Amino acid sequence: MKRRAVLAGLAAAGAAMAAGLYRFIEIFVKHYPATPYDDVLRQLADREQATLLGASVQGAPEAQVLAARLRTAMPDGLAAAARADIAAGRLTEVNGWLLPATVVLLAALAAKT
Amino acid sequence: MSAFVDARTLPSGTVLTPDIAIVGGGPAGISLALALANTKLDILLLESGGANFDPVVQALYSGTQSGDDYAALEAGRLRFLGGGTNHWGGWSRPLDAIDFEKRDWVPHSGWPFARTALEPYYPRAQALIEAGPWIYDKGDSIASAKAPMLPLGDGGLYTSWFQFSKTRDGVLPTPFGTRYQGDLKVAANIKPLLNANVTAIRLAPDAKRVDRLDVATLNGNRFTVKPRQVVLAAGGIENARLLLASNDVMKTGVGNQNDLVGRFFGDNPVPRDVATLVLFGGKRAPYYGNNLNMGNGAVMRAVFTPTAAFARSKHVMGSLTTMEHPVELDETGKAATVTTATALGVDAANASAYSVGCGMELMPDPDRRLTLTGDKDALGLPRLKLHMRVTDADFAKYRQTLSELGRQLLASGAGMLRLNCSKRADWLKNMDWGHHHLGTVRMHDDPKQGVVDADGKVHAIGNLFVAGSAVFPTYGASNPTLNLIALTLKLADHLKKVAA
């Protein structure tokens, strides 16, 4: 009887912790509706800021075109692509800011989704 | 010992016969006189003003303008002993070697000699401006021992250094008039003459030599100077005015047989807030935003400078880019900072932003020029009109340099840049000027391309020389005072030979 009570208590505690973790994630971790481009967009550490930046990008192509271009541009991830852009001088001006071209494309995609 | 003489007390009709007459008591004139002190040469230093500012004398400078907005002709210069050093900022930096070169992408470029010809004179020029030890090329090691320098990725710009003329009571850098009047007085062979305005350069009938100078004072005295040699050291505007106005023998003006005097007027534009520089880490060393005492008698400040290789490959002009005051980022700026820094794997939680300023070099332009008008000043000398022009290409070239700085900041992961000026109106909105008057009596070995030769002698006139930045054919972005003094000291050595 005593053992059964302990197990029940542990189970209840576990359930409470799981519920708490769920609520924590709900509250503190950002969620975005699923898109066909999540494989690309997950490269962004802060999608809200990227979306804000992307809203200032002029003349960006459609989302699926952007995504296709980004999948090609980032075989080794965003950081490597951004560094390659900088080394090659592939910078794009957004509202005057000089930014790596891949970062701008990604921000533009975030703004379109 | 020669006390200063007030020309207003000389009897009209006096004739003075020095070996060398120096016209103008600014940094060039005073440096030249001091360099010739205690020689066997009898030197007369003619200064238009007195020992202090006088608005009536200053008004002799006023003129008219057309074209792009520019400072009034009576602003930005001072007509009394010490000249421009009575209000200069003390910013000092030698010209770069490329500034002397003939560059295919810069029409009318090329000094008649390389920087190496001035190098022997720089240490004495540095001593005259009292800027401490010559450590322009050692700034990196000295500064980085105090605080880390901002890393730039490999590319077209590097960190270079200004030094500053010594300030007194934290206010004024070396004002040549008050600083050196004692030295001028104790030199037995120098006679400084105040309130003495040269109103005409009178050539001999064959136009091969200066015969005499007409001199006037504002109280009506008129007298004559008949020197063996004449050196104009009245500044980049007045030198041209005197040459153009002296047109009784050479009808287009002295030395103006090829229509060059007054053309190619130059200055260093100083547009403010041309960019916003974000440092991801937030901290910057103090020598980027302020003049920092390095503790060895030198006060220094870091600037970003295009390399010669970058200038050659991208065809840009000289520029010196400075970090200025902190600024706040707008929402797009914050988003750009966070998105870019995280993309590069850099922490930007403490990022800070700064306004960026600069000093630019303009492309030589023969149509940016001074001409005489029909209006005359109180002494009867024709007033000037300046046609000012800054081309879109001037701004575009500097914008290219700023873009490269932005790329290098990203490459090092240190930060990023926003270009604040896209349209011409953006550049002109916050435009200031260095008030460096340059190029109007340009130097070139070929008389068809320059008014004076490599020695500063006016082509075809045997005894007339010009000192100062008026003779600079191109001028980089370094402030001119240190450089014009070095060039003046070179002229002094030449004069010692020809006048002896």
Coordinates of C-alpha atoms in Angstrom, one line a residue:
Chain A
M1 CA 0.0 0.0 0.0
K2 CA 2.8 2.4 0.9
R3 CA 4.7 1.6 -2.2
R4 CA 1.6 2.1 -4.3
A5 CA 1.1 5.6 -2.8
V6 CA 4.7 6.5 -3.5
L7 CA 4.4 5.5 -7.2
A8 CA 1.2 7.4 -7.5
G9 CA 2.8 10.4 -6.0
L10 CA 5.7 10.2 -8.4
A11 CA 3.4 9.9 -11.3
A12 CA 1.4 12.9 -10.2
A13 CA 4.6 14.9 -9.8
G14 CA 5.8 13.9 -13.2
A15 CA 2.5 14.9 -14.8
A16 CA 2.6 18.2 -13.0
M17 CA 6.2 18.8 -14.3
A18 CA 5.2 17.9 -17.8
A19 CA 2.3 20.3 -17.6
G20 CA 4.5 23.0 -16.3
L21 CA 7.1 22.5 -19.0
Y22 CA 4.3 22.6 -21.6
R23 CA 3.0 25.9 -20.2
F24 CA 6.6 27.3 -20.1
I25 CA 7.1 26.5 -23.7
E26 CA 3.7 27.9 -24.6
I27 CA 4.5 31.1 -22.8
F28 CA 8.2 31.7 -23.5
V29 CA 9.1 30.0 -26.7
K30 CA 8.0 31.6 -29.9
H31 CA 5.7 29.6 -32.2
Y32 CA 5.0 30.2 -35.8
P33 CA 2.4 28.6 -38.1
A34 CA 3.9 25.9 -40.1
T35 CA 5.0 27.0 -43.6
P36 CA 6.5 25.1 -46.6
Y37 CA 9.7 26.9 -45.9
D38 CA 10.4 26.0 -42.3
D39 CA 13.5 24.0 -43.3
V40 CA 15.0 27.4 -44.4
L41 CA 13.4 29.7 -41.8
R42 CA 14.7 27.7 -38.9
Q43 CA 18.1 29.1 -39.6
L44 CA 16.9 32.4 -38.1
A45 CA 17.5 32.8 -34.4
D46 CA 15.0 35.6 -34.0
R47 CA 12.3 35.3 -36.7
E48 CA 10.4 38.3 -35.4
Q49 CA 13.3 40.7 -35.8
A50 CA 14.0 39.1 -39.2
T51 CA 10.4 39.7 -40.2
L52 CA 10.7 43.3 -39.2
L53 CA 13.9 43.7 -41.2
G54 CA 12.4 41.8 -44.2
A55 CA 9.5 44.2 -44.4
S56 CA 11.9 46.9 -45.6
V57 CA 13.4 44.7 -48.3
Q58 CA 12.4 46.1 -51.7
G59 CA 11.6 44.1 -54.8
A60 CA 12.0 40.6 -53.2
P61 CA 10.7 37.7 -55.4
E62 CA 7.9 35.4 -54.3
A63 CA 8.4 33.2 -51.2
Q64 CA 8.8 30.0 -53.1
V65 CA 11.5 31.6 -55.3
L66 CA 13.2 32.9 -52.3
A67 CA 13.1 29.6 -50.5
A68 CA 14.5 27.8 -53.5
R69 CA 17.3 30.3 -53.8
L70 CA 18.1 30.0 -50.1
R71 CA 18.2 26.2 -50.1
T72 CA 20.9 26.5 -52.8
A73 CA 22.7 29.4 -51.0
M74 CA 23.0 27.7 -47.6
P75 CA 24.4 24.2 -48.0
D76 CA 26.5 24.7 -44.9
G77 CA 24.1 26.9 -42.9
L78 CA 23.4 30.6 -42.6
A79 CA 26.6 31.6 -40.9
A80 CA 28.8 30.1 -43.6
A81 CA 26.6 31.6 -46.3
A82 CA 26.7 35.0 -44.7
R83 CA 30.5 34.9 -44.3
A84 CA 30.9 33.8 -48.0
D85 CA 28.7 36.8 -49.0
I86 CA 30.9 39.2 -47.0
A87 CA 34.1 37.8 -48.4
A88 CA 32.7 38.1 -52.0
G89 CA 31.3 41.5 -51.4
R90 CA 27.7 40.3 -52.0
L91 CA 26.1 42.9 -49.7
T92 CA 22.5 44.2 -50.1
E93 CA 21.4 47.6 -48.9
V94 CA 18.2 47.5 -46.9
N95 CA 17.1 51.0 -45.8
G96 CA 20.8 51.9 -46.0
W97 CA 22.0 49.0 -43.9
L98 CA 24.7 47.0 -45.7
L99 CA 23.9 43.3 -45.1
P100 CA 25.0 39.9 -46.4
A101 CA 22.8 39.0 -49.3
T102 CA 21.7 35.7 -47.8
V103 CA 20.6 37.4 -44.6
V104 CA 18.5 39.8 -46.6
L105 CA 16.9 37.0 -48.6
L106 CA 16.1 35.1 -45.5
A107 CA 14.6 38.2 -43.8
A108 CA 12.5 38.8 -46.9
L109 CA 11.2 35.3 -46.8
A110 CA 10.4 35.6 -43.1
A111 CA 8.4 38.8 -43.9
K112 CA 6.4 36.9 -46.6
T113 CA 5.3 34.0 -44.4
Chain B
M1 CA 66.1 92.6 -32.8
S2 CA 63.2 94.0 -34.9
A3 CA 60.1 95.2 -33.3
F4 CA 56.8 94.9 -35.2
V5 CA 56.3 98.0 -37.3
D6 CA 52.8 99.4 -37.9
A7 CA 52.6 100.3 -41.5
R8 CA 50.1 103.0 -40.8
T9 CA 53.0 105.0 -39.2
L10 CA 55.3 104.8 -42.2
P11 CA 55.5 108.0 -44.3
S12 CA 53.6 107.7 -47.6
G13 CA 56.0 107.2 -50.5
T14 CA 58.4 105.1 -48.4
V15 CA 60.4 102.6 -50.5
L16 CA 61.5 99.4 -48.7
T17 CA 64.2 97.2 -50.4
P18 CA 64.4 93.8 -48.6
D19 CA 66.0 90.8 -50.1
I20 CA 62.7 88.8 -49.7
A21 CA 59.2 90.2 -49.2
I22 CA 56.8 87.7 -47.7
V23 CA 53.2 88.6 -48.3
G24 CA 51.0 87.2 -45.6
G25 CA 51.6 86.4 -41.9
G26 CA 49.8 83.2 -41.6
P27 CA 51.3 79.7 -41.0
A28 CA 53.1 79.7 -44.3
G29 CA 54.5 83.3 -44.0
I30 CA 55.6 82.9 -40.4
S31 CA 57.1 79.5 -41.0
L32 CA 59.0 80.9 -44.0
A33 CA 60.3 83.9 -42.1
L34 CA 61.4 81.7 -39.2
A35 CA 63.2 79.4 -41.5
L36 CA 65.1 82.3 -43.0
A37 CA 65.8 83.9 -39.6
N38 CA 69.5 84.6 -38.8
T39 CA 70.6 84.3 -42.4
K40 CA 72.2 87.1 -44.3
L41 CA 68.9 87.8 -46.1
D42 CA 66.9 90.8 -45.2
I43 CA 63.3 89.7 -44.8
L44 CA 60.2 91.8 -44.8
L45 CA 57.0 90.1 -43.6
L46 CA 53.9 92.0 -44.7
E47 CA 50.8 91.2 -42.8
S48 CA 47.5 92.8 -43.8
G49 CA 46.0 92.8 -40.3
G50 CA 47.3 93.6 -36.9
A51 CA 48.0 91.4 -33.9
N52 CA 44.2 91.0 -33.3
F53 CA 41.0 90.5 -35.1
D54 CA 39.6 93.7 -36.7
P55 CA 36.2 93.5 -38.5
V56 CA 37.2 96.3 -40.8
V57 CA 40.3 94.5 -42.0
Q58 CA 38.4 91.2 -42.1
A59 CA 35.8 92.8 -44.5
L60 CA 38.5 93.1 -47.1
Y61 CA 37.9 89.4 -47.7
S62 CA 34.3 89.5 -48.6
G63 CA 33.1 88.5 -52.0
T64 CA 30.3 86.7 -53.8
Q65 CA 29.4 83.2 -54.8
S66 CA 27.5 81.0 -57.2
G67 CA 26.9 77.3 -57.5
D68 CA 26.7 75.0 -54.5
D69 CA 26.4 76.4 -51.0
Y70 CA 29.8 77.2 -49.5
A71 CA 31.0 79.3 -46.6
A72 CA 31.1 83.0 -47.2
L73 CA 34.5 84.2 -48.4
E74 CA 35.2 86.2 -45.3
A75 CA 34.4 83.2 -43.1
G76 CA 36.8 80.3 -42.6
R77 CA 39.9 82.5 -42.7
L78 CA 41.2 85.3 -40.5
R79 CA 43.1 88.4 -41.6
F80 CA 45.5 89.1 -38.8
L81 CA 48.8 87.9 -37.6
G82 CA 48.7 84.1 -37.5
G83 CA 46.0 83.8 -40.2
G84 CA 44.0 80.6 -40.1
T85 CA 45.9 79.3 -37.1
N86 CA 43.9 81.7 -35.0
H87 CA 41.0 79.4 -35.3
W88 CA 42.2 76.1 -36.5
G89 CA 41.4 72.7 -34.9
G90 CA 44.9 71.4 -34.8
W91 CA 44.1 68.3 -36.8
S92 CA 47.4 67.2 -38.4
R93 CA 48.4 64.3 -40.6
P94 CA 50.9 64.0 -43.4
L95 CA 49.6 63.5 -46.9
D96 CA 49.8 59.9 -48.2
A97 CA 52.3 59.0 -50.9
I98 CA 49.4 58.4 -53.3
D99 CA 48.2 62.0 -52.9
F100 CA 51.3 63.1 -54.8
E101 CA 50.9 60.6 -57.6
K102 CA 49.6 61.1 -61.1
R103 CA 46.5 58.8 -61.1
D104 CA 44.8 57.9 -64.4
W105 CA 41.4 58.1 -62.8
V106 CA 42.0 61.6 -61.4
P107 CA 42.3 64.2 -64.2
H108 CA 44.9 66.9 -63.5
S109 CA 46.5 64.9 -60.7
G110 CA 50.2 64.5 -60.0
W111 CA 52.6 66.7 -58.0
P112 CA 56.0 67.4 -59.6
F113 CA 57.6 65.4 -56.9
A114 CA 56.9 62.5 -54.6
R115 CA 56.2 62.6 -50.9
T116 CA 59.8 61.7 -50.3
A117 CA 60.8 65.3 -51.3
L118 CA 58.8 66.6 -48.3
E119 CA 59.8 64.0 -45.8
P120 CA 63.0 65.8 -44.6
Y121 CA 60.8 68.8 -43.7
Y122 CA 58.0 67.1 -41.8
P123 CA 59.9 66.9 -38.5
R124 CA 60.5 70.6 -38.4
A125 CA 56.9 71.3 -39.5
Q126 CA 55.7 69.0 -36.7
A127 CA 57.8 71.0 -34.3
L128 CA 56.3 74.3 -35.5
I129 CA 52.8 73.1 -35.0
E130 CA 53.7 71.6 -31.6
A131 CA 52.0 68.2 -32.2
G132 CA 54.5 66.2 -30.1
P133 CA 56.6 63.3 -31.4
W134 CA 56.2 62.1 -35.0
I135 CA 54.2 58.9 -34.3
Y136 CA 51.6 58.9 -37.1
D137 CA 52.8 55.5 -38.2
K138 CA 53.0 54.1 -34.7
G139 CA 49.5 54.8 -33.6
D140 CA 48.4 51.2 -33.7
S141 CA 50.9 49.9 -31.2
I142 CA 50.6 52.9 -28.9
A143 CA 46.8 53.0 -28.9
S144 CA 46.2 49.3 -28.6
A145 CA 48.3 49.2 -25.5
K146 CA 45.7 51.5 -23.9
A147 CA 42.5 49.8 -25.3
P148 CA 41.8 47.3 -28.0
M149 CA 41.5 48.7 -31.5
L150 CA 38.4 48.0 -33.6
P151 CA 39.2 45.0 -35.8
L152 CA 38.6 45.4 -39.5
G153 CA 38.5 42.5 -41.9
D154 CA 41.0 42.4 -44.7
G155 CA 40.1 45.0 -47.3
G156 CA 40.3 48.5 -48.6
L157 CA 40.5 50.6 -45.4
Y158 CA 42.9 50.7 -42.5
T159 CA 43.1 52.6 -39.3
S160 CA 45.3 55.6 -39.5
W161 CA 46.0 58.4 -37.0
F162 CA 45.7 62.1 -36.6
Q163 CA 47.9 64.0 -34.2
F164 CA 46.9 67.4 -32.8
S165 CA 48.6 70.7 -32.4
K166 CA 49.2 71.5 -28.7
T167 CA 46.2 73.1 -27.1
R168 CA 46.5 75.8 -24.4
D169 CA 44.1 75.8 -21.6
G170 CA 42.2 73.2 -23.6
V171 CA 41.1 75.7 -26.1
L172 CA 43.3 76.7 -29.0
P173 CA 46.0 74.8 -30.9
T174 CA 49.2 76.6 -31.6
P175 CA 48.2 80.1 -32.9
F176 CA 51.2 81.1 -35.0
G177 CA 50.9 84.8 -34.4
T178 CA 51.0 84.9 -30.7
R179 CA 53.2 81.8 -30.4
Y180 CA 55.9 83.0 -32.7
Q181 CA 55.8 86.8 -32.5
G182 CA 58.7 86.7 -30.0
D183 CA 60.8 84.6 -32.3
L184 CA 60.1 87.1 -35.2
K185 CA 61.0 90.0 -33.0
V186 CA 64.4 88.6 -31.9
A187 CA 65.5 87.7 -35.4
A188 CA 67.7 90.6 -36.5
N189 CA 67.1 90.1 -40.2
I190 CA 63.3 89.9 -40.1
K191 CA 61.1 93.0 -40.2
P192 CA 57.4 92.3 -39.5
L193 CA 55.1 95.0 -40.9
L194 CA 51.5 95.0 -39.6
N195 CA 48.5 96.6 -41.3
A196 CA 50.3 96.4 -44.6
N197 CA 48.1 95.4 -47.5
V198 CA 49.8 94.5 -50.8
T199 CA 47.4 95.8 -53.5
A200 CA 49.4 95.1 -56.6
I201 CA 52.3 93.1 -57.9
R202 CA 54.0 95.3 -60.4
L203 CA 56.0 93.5 -63.1
A204 CA 58.9 94.9 -65.0
P205 CA 57.9 95.8 -68.6
D206 CA 59.3 92.6 -70.0
A207 CA 57.0 90.6 -67.6
K208 CA 59.9 88.5 -66.5
R209 CA 60.4 89.8 -63.0
V210 CA 58.5 91.5 -60.2
D211 CA 59.7 95.1 -60.1
R212 CA 57.8 96.2 -57.0
L213 CA 54.8 95.7 -54.7
D214 CA 52.2 98.4 -54.1
V215 CA 51.3 98.5 -50.4
A216 CA 48.4 100.4 -48.8
T217 CA 47.0 100.9 -45.3
L218 CA 43.4 101.5 -44.4
N219 CA 44.3 104.9 -43.1
G220 CA 45.5 106.0 -46.5
N221 CA 49.2 105.4 -46.5
R222 CA 50.7 104.2 -49.8
F223 CA 54.2 102.9 -50.1
T224 CA 56.4 100.7 -52.2
V225 CA 58.4 97.5 -51.6
K226 CA 61.1 96.7 -54.1
P227 CA 62.4 93.3 -53.1
R228 CA 64.8 90.9 -54.9
Q229 CA 62.4 88.0 -54.3
V230 CA 58.7 87.9 -53.5
V231 CA 56.8 85.1 -51.8
L232 CA 53.0 85.2 -51.8
A233 CA 51.8 83.5 -48.6
A234 CA 48.4 85.0 -48.3
G235 CA 46.3 81.9 -48.5
G236 CA 44.5 79.9 -51.2
I237 CA 42.1 82.7 -52.0
E238 CA 44.1 85.9 -51.6
N239 CA 47.1 84.6 -53.5
A240 CA 44.9 84.1 -56.6
R241 CA 43.2 87.4 -56.1
L242 CA 46.5 89.3 -56.0
L243 CA 47.8 87.6 -59.1
L244 CA 44.5 88.1 -61.0
A245 CA 44.2 91.7 -60.0
S246 CA 47.8 92.6 -60.9
N247 CA 47.0 92.9 -64.6
D248 CA 48.7 96.0 -65.9
V249 CA 51.5 94.2 -67.7
M250 CA 50.1 90.7 -68.1
K251 CA 46.5 91.6 -69.0
T252 CA 45.1 88.4 -67.7
G253 CA 46.9 88.7 -64.4
V254 CA 50.4 87.7 -63.2
G255 CA 51.2 84.1 -64.0
N256 CA 47.8 83.6 -65.7
Q257 CA 49.0 83.3 -69.3
N258 CA 47.4 79.9 -69.4
D259 CA 44.1 80.8 -67.6
L260 CA 44.9 78.7 -64.6
V261 CA 45.0 81.2 -61.7
G262 CA 41.9 80.9 -59.5
R263 CA 40.8 77.6 -61.1
F264 CA 40.8 74.2 -59.3
F265 CA 39.6 75.8 -56.1
G266 CA 39.5 73.0 -53.5
D267 CA 38.5 72.3 -50.0
N268 CA 37.7 69.2 -47.9
P269 CA 34.0 68.7 -47.6
V270 CA 33.0 67.5 -44.1
P271 CA 29.5 66.1 -44.5
R272 CA 28.2 65.1 -41.1
D273 CA 26.3 61.9 -40.2
V274 CA 27.1 60.1 -43.4
A275 CA 26.7 56.7 -41.9
T276 CA 25.7 54.9 -38.7
L277 CA 28.3 52.4 -37.4
V278 CA 27.0 49.6 -35.1
L279 CA 29.5 47.8 -32.8
F280 CA 28.1 44.5 -31.9
G281 CA 30.1 44.3 -28.7
G282 CA 29.1 47.8 -27.7
K283 CA 32.4 49.1 -26.4
R284 CA 34.8 51.3 -28.4
A285 CA 38.2 52.6 -27.4
P286 CA 38.2 56.3 -26.5
Y287 CA 40.6 57.3 -29.3
Y288 CA 37.9 56.6 -31.9
G289 CA 35.5 59.3 -30.7
N290 CA 37.8 61.8 -29.0
N291 CA 41.3 63.2 -29.2
L292 CA 43.2 61.1 -26.6
N293 CA 46.4 62.2 -24.8
M294 CA 48.8 59.3 -25.3
G295 CA 50.9 60.4 -22.4
N296 CA 54.0 61.0 -24.5
G297 CA 53.2 64.6 -25.6
A298 CA 51.1 63.3 -28.5
V299 CA 47.3 63.6 -28.8
M300 CA 45.9 61.2 -31.3
R301 CA 42.6 60.1 -32.9
A302 CA 41.9 57.1 -35.0
V303 CA 40.3 57.4 -38.5
F304 CA 39.6 55.0 -41.3
T305 CA 41.6 55.5 -44.5
P306 CA 41.5 53.9 -47.9
T307 CA 44.6 52.0 -48.8
A308 CA 46.5 53.0 -52.0
A309 CA 45.6 49.6 -53.4
F310 CA 41.9 50.1 -52.8
A311 CA 42.1 53.7 -54.3
R312 CA 43.8 52.3 -57.4
S313 CA 41.4 49.4 -57.9
K314 CA 38.2 51.3 -57.2
H315 CA 39.2 54.7 -58.4
V316 CA 38.2 56.5 -55.2
M317 CA 39.6 59.8 -53.8
G318 CA 41.2 60.4 -50.5
S319 CA 38.9 60.4 -47.4
L320 CA 39.3 60.1 -43.6
T321 CA 36.3 58.6 -41.8
T322 CA 35.7 59.3 -38.2
M323 CA 33.4 57.8 -35.5
E324 CA 31.5 60.5 -33.7
H325 CA 28.8 60.7 -31.1
P326 CA 26.5 57.8 -30.0
V327 CA 23.1 57.5 -31.7
E328 CA 19.9 55.5 -31.1
L329 CA 18.8 52.9 -33.6
D330 CA 15.3 52.8 -35.0
E331 CA 13.3 49.6 -35.1
T332 CA 14.7 48.6 -38.5
G333 CA 18.2 49.3 -37.3
K334 CA 17.7 47.1 -34.2
A335 CA 16.2 44.4 -36.4
A336 CA 19.1 44.6 -38.8
T337 CA 21.6 44.4 -36.0
V338 CA 20.0 41.4 -34.3
T339 CA 19.4 39.5 -37.5
T340 CA 22.9 40.1 -38.9
A341 CA 24.7 39.5 -35.6
T342 CA 22.9 36.2 -34.9
A343 CA 23.4 35.1 -38.5
L344 CA 27.1 35.5 -37.9
G345 CA 27.0 33.9 -34.5
V346 CA 27.9 37.1 -32.7
D347 CA 26.4 38.4 -29.5
A348 CA 24.8 41.8 -30.0
A349 CA 23.0 42.1 -26.7
N350 CA 25.0 45.2 -25.8
A351 CA 25.4 46.7 -29.3
S352 CA 25.9 50.4 -29.6
A353 CA 25.7 52.8 -32.5
Y354 CA 27.6 55.9 -33.5
S355 CA 27.3 58.6 -36.1
V356 CA 30.0 58.6 -38.7
G357 CA 31.7 61.7 -40.1
C358 CA 34.4 62.3 -42.7
G359 CA 36.7 64.6 -44.5
M360 CA 36.7 64.1 -48.3
E361 CA 38.9 65.0 -51.2
L362 CA 37.2 66.5 -54.3
M363 CA 38.2 65.6 -57.8
P364 CA 40.2 68.5 -59.3
D365 CA 37.7 70.7 -61.2
P366 CA 38.9 73.7 -63.3
D367 CA 35.4 75.2 -63.2
R368 CA 35.4 75.4 -59.4
R369 CA 37.1 78.8 -59.6
L370 CA 37.7 82.3 -58.3
T371 CA 37.2 85.2 -60.7
L372 CA 37.4 89.0 -60.2
T373 CA 34.3 91.0 -60.0
G374 CA 33.7 94.7 -60.7
D375 CA 33.1 95.4 -57.1
K376 CA 36.1 96.8 -55.1
D377 CA 37.2 96.7 -51.5
A378 CA 38.2 99.6 -49.3
L379 CA 41.7 99.6 -50.8
G380 CA 40.5 99.5 -54.4
L381 CA 41.3 95.8 -55.0
P382 CA 38.6 93.9 -57.0
R383 CA 36.6 91.5 -54.9
L384 CA 36.3 87.9 -55.8
K385 CA 33.5 85.6 -56.9
L386 CA 33.7 81.9 -56.1
H387 CA 31.9 79.4 -58.3
M388 CA 31.6 76.3 -56.0
R389 CA 30.8 72.8 -57.3
V390 CA 30.7 69.4 -55.8
T391 CA 29.8 66.7 -58.3
D392 CA 27.6 63.6 -57.7
A393 CA 30.7 61.6 -58.7
D394 CA 32.5 63.1 -55.6
F395 CA 29.8 61.7 -53.3
A396 CA 29.6 58.4 -55.2
K397 CA 33.3 57.7 -54.8
Y398 CA 33.2 58.3 -51.1
R399 CA 30.1 56.2 -50.7
Q400 CA 32.0 53.4 -52.3
T401 CA 34.7 53.8 -49.6
L402 CA 32.1 53.7 -46.9
S403 CA 30.6 50.5 -48.3
E404 CA 33.9 48.8 -48.1
L405 CA 34.2 49.9 -44.5
G406 CA 30.8 48.3 -43.8
R407 CA 32.0 45.1 -45.5
Q408 CA 35.2 45.0 -43.4
L409 CA 33.2 45.5 -40.2
L410 CA 31.0 42.5 -41.1
A411 CA 34.0 40.5 -42.1
S412 CA 35.6 40.9 -38.7
G413 CA 32.3 40.3 -36.9
A414 CA 32.9 43.6 -35.1
G415 CA 29.9 45.5 -36.4
M416 CA 28.0 46.8 -39.4
L417 CA 27.2 50.1 -41.2
R418 CA 24.3 52.0 -42.5
L419 CA 24.8 54.4 -45.4
N420 CA 22.8 57.5 -44.4
C421 CA 23.2 59.4 -47.7
S422 CA 21.8 58.2 -51.0
K423 CA 20.7 61.3 -52.8
R424 CA 22.6 64.5 -53.4
A425 CA 20.3 66.3 -51.0
D426 CA 21.2 63.8 -48.2
W427 CA 24.9 64.7 -48.5
L428 CA 24.3 68.5 -48.7
K429 CA 21.9 68.4 -45.8
N430 CA 24.6 68.2 -43.1
M431 CA 27.5 69.6 -45.1
D432 CA 30.3 71.4 -43.4
W433 CA 33.7 72.3 -44.8
G434 CA 37.3 72.1 -43.6
H435 CA 37.8 75.7 -44.7
H436 CA 41.0 74.6 -46.4
H437 CA 41.6 76.8 -49.4
L438 CA 43.5 74.8 -51.9
G439 CA 44.7 74.5 -55.5
T440 CA 44.1 77.9 -57.0
V441 CA 47.8 78.5 -57.9
R442 CA 48.5 74.9 -58.7
M443 CA 52.0 73.4 -59.1
H444 CA 53.1 71.6 -62.2
D445 CA 56.3 71.3 -64.2
D446 CA 54.4 72.2 -67.4
P447 CA 53.4 75.9 -67.5
K448 CA 50.3 74.9 -69.4
Q449 CA 49.1 72.8 -66.5
G450 CA 50.4 74.7 -63.5
V451 CA 51.0 78.3 -62.3
V452 CA 54.1 77.5 -60.3
D453 CA 56.9 75.0 -60.8
A454 CA 58.2 72.4 -58.3
D455 CA 60.0 75.1 -56.4
G456 CA 56.9 77.2 -56.0
K457 CA 58.2 79.8 -58.5
V458 CA 55.6 81.3 -60.8
H459 CA 56.4 80.1 -64.4
A460 CA 58.2 82.7 -66.5
I461 CA 58.5 85.2 -63.6
G462 CA 62.1 85.1 -62.2
N463 CA 61.5 86.3 -58.7
L464 CA 58.0 85.5 -57.7
F465 CA 57.1 82.5 -55.5
V466 CA 54.0 81.1 -53.9
A467 CA 53.8 79.3 -50.6
G468 CA 51.0 77.5 -48.9
S469 CA 48.2 75.1 -49.9
A470 CA 47.2 77.3 -52.9
V471 CA 49.9 75.4 -54.9
F472 CA 48.6 71.9 -54.0
P473 CA 47.4 70.3 -57.3
T474 CA 45.6 67.5 -55.4
Y475 CA 45.4 67.3 -51.6
G476 CA 44.1 64.1 -50.2
A477 CA 41.9 64.4 -47.1
S478 CA 44.6 65.3 -44.6
N479 CA 44.3 68.7 -43.1
P480 CA 46.7 71.0 -45.0
T481 CA 48.6 72.9 -42.3
L482 CA 51.3 70.4 -41.4
N483 CA 51.8 69.7 -45.1
L484 CA 51.9 73.3 -46.3
I485 CA 54.4 74.1 -43.6
A486 CA 56.6 71.3 -44.8
L487 CA 56.4 72.5 -48.3
T488 CA 57.2 76.1 -47.1
L489 CA 60.3 74.8 -45.4
K490 CA 61.3 73.2 -48.6
L491 CA 60.8 76.6 -50.4
A492 CA 62.9 78.2 -47.7
D493 CA 65.9 76.0 -48.5
H494 CA 65.4 76.9 -52.2
L495 CA 65.3 80.6 -51.4
K496 CA 68.5 80.4 -49.4
K497 CA 70.2 79.2 -52.5
V498 CA 68.7 81.5 -55.1
A499 CA 68.6 84.7 -52.9
A500 CA 72.1 84.3 -51.4

